[in-house]
Amino acid sequence: MKRHLPAVMIACSALLLATGCGSSGSSSSTGSSSTKATTSSTPTSGGLKPTTTPKYASPPPSAPVQNGVVQIAYRNIAIDPDTPKVKVGSTIKWTNYDAVEHNVTSEGGVAKFASKNFGEGGTYEIKVNKPGIIHYECTIHPTSMNGTIEVVK
Ligand SMILES: [Cu+2]
């Protein structure tokens, strides 16, 4: 099922990106007014830039292997750290430090999970029991909030 789909995945991501951008950029619905500029400040006008597609960066080979409870911060519509390398059996714990809601939703790999949307001060945690790569994102802000967890034995 995942053998022959790169083109589809790209198209799909681009779609996600386009709709995500459109809705969050032009809406005037709730709060979140000026807190979004940080990462990639306004391109031209259309905003259909392939460079902002979620990339799921990988941890550098030299990254230390963490274990126990590994903390990840959701801050400024970004993930920190976004590419931790952890030992099997670790607990990953996300905390939201933003005034807007986020979620943690797996997008492929050795674990499957999906949190609810949670607001400032909210947390979500999972335990990783299988070695391999996990990709996840906040489905509300997928272009700037996508991350990778590498689980090693
Ligand atoms: Cu988010």
mmCIF file with all atom_site columns, N, CA and C and ligand atoms in Angstrom, residues 74 77 100-103 138-141 145, ligand 1:
data_model
loop_
_atom_site.group_PDB
_atom_site.id
_atom_site.type_symbol
_atom_site.label_atom_id
_atom_site.label_alt_id
_atom_site.label_comp_id
_atom_site.label_asym_id
_atom_site.label_entity_id
_atom_site.label_seq_id
_atom_site.pdbx_PDB_ins_code
_atom_site.Cartn_x
_atom_site.Cartn_y
_atom_site.Cartn_z
_atom_site.occupancy
_atom_site.B_iso_or_equiv
_atom_site.pdbx_formal_charge
_atom_site.auth_seq_id
_atom_site.auth_comp_id
_atom_site.auth_asym_id
_atom_site.auth_atom_id
_atom_site.pdbx_PDB_model_num
ATOM   1  N  N  . TYR A 1 74  ? 5.244  22.414 22.075 1.00 0.00 ? 74  TYR A N  1
ATOM   2  C  CA . TYR A 1 74  ? 4.529  23.072 20.985 1.00 0.00 ? 74  TYR A CA 1
ATOM   3  C  C  . TYR A 1 74  ? 4.543  24.559 21.336 1.00 0.00 ? 74  TYR A C  1
ATOM   4  N  N  . ILE A 1 77  ? 3.631  27.962 17.187 1.00 0.00 ? 77  ILE A N  1
ATOM   5  C  CA . ILE A 1 77  ? 3.172  27.173 16.025 1.00 0.00 ? 77  ILE A CA 1
ATOM   6  C  C  . ILE A 1 77  ? 4.345  26.388 15.443 1.00 0.00 ? 77  ILE A C  1
ATOM   7  N  N  . VAL A 1 100 ? -3.199 29.039 21.173 1.00 0.00 ? 100 VAL A N  1
ATOM   8  C  CA . VAL A 1 100 ? -4.117 28.382 20.236 1.00 0.00 ? 100 VAL A CA 1
ATOM   9  C  C  . VAL A 1 100 ? -4.037 26.873 20.428 1.00 0.00 ? 100 VAL A C  1
ATOM   10 N  N  . GLU A 1 101 ? -5.042 26.184 19.961 1.00 0.00 ? 101 GLU A N  1
ATOM   11 C  CA . GLU A 1 101 ? -5.088 24.734 20.122 1.00 0.00 ? 101 GLU A CA 1
ATOM   12 C  C  . GLU A 1 101 ? -4.203 24.022 19.106 1.00 0.00 ? 101 GLU A C  1
ATOM   13 N  N  . HIS A 1 102 ? -3.690 22.892 19.517 1.00 0.00 ? 102 HIS A N  1
ATOM   14 C  CA . HIS A 1 102 ? -2.902 22.023 18.637 1.00 0.00 ? 102 HIS A CA 1
ATOM   15 C  C  . HIS A 1 102 ? -3.349 20.585 18.853 1.00 0.00 ? 102 HIS A C  1
ATOM   16 N  N  . ASN A 1 103 ? -2.827 19.700 18.018 1.00 0.00 ? 103 ASN A N  1
ATOM   17 C  CA . ASN A 1 103 ? -3.050 18.279 18.253 1.00 0.00 ? 103 ASN A CA 1
ATOM   18 C  C  . ASN A 1 103 ? -1.814 17.511 17.818 1.00 0.00 ? 103 ASN A C  1
ATOM   19 N  N  . CYS A 1 138 ? 0.621  18.375 13.624 1.00 0.00 ? 138 CYS A N  1
ATOM   20 C  CA . CYS A 1 138 ? -0.589 19.011 14.128 1.00 0.00 ? 138 CYS A CA 1
ATOM   21 C  C  . CYS A 1 138 ? -1.418 19.270 12.892 1.00 0.00 ? 138 CYS A C  1
ATOM   22 N  N  . THR A 1 139 ? -2.583 18.661 12.827 1.00 0.00 ? 139 THR A N  1
ATOM   23 C  CA . THR A 1 139 ? -3.365 18.764 11.592 1.00 0.00 ? 139 THR A CA 1
ATOM   24 C  C  . THR A 1 139 ? -3.932 20.171 11.385 1.00 0.00 ? 139 THR A C  1
ATOM   25 N  N  . ILE A 1 140 ? -3.864 20.993 12.407 1.00 0.00 ? 140 ILE A N  1
ATOM   26 C  CA . ILE A 1 140 ? -4.325 22.379 12.247 1.00 0.00 ? 140 ILE A CA 1
ATOM   27 C  C  . ILE A 1 140 ? -3.245 23.229 11.583 1.00 0.00 ? 140 ILE A C  1
ATOM   28 N  N  . HIS A 1 141 ? -1.984 22.904 11.864 1.00 0.00 ? 141 HIS A N  1
ATOM   29 C  CA . HIS A 1 141 ? -0.864 23.690 11.328 1.00 0.00 ? 141 HIS A CA 1
ATOM   30 C  C  . HIS A 1 141 ? 0.189  22.769 10.717 1.00 0.00 ? 141 HIS A C  1
ATOM   31 N  N  . MET A 1 145 ? 4.103  22.593 11.689 1.00 0.00 ? 145 MET A N  1
ATOM   32 C  CA . MET A 1 145 ? 4.125  21.684 12.828 1.00 0.00 ? 145 MET A CA 1
ATOM   33 C  C  . MET A 1 145 ? 4.074  20.234 12.354 1.00 0.00 ? 145 MET A C  1
HETATM 34 CU CU . CU  B 2 .   ? -1.189 23.331 15.710 1.00 0.00 ? 1   CU  B CU 1
#
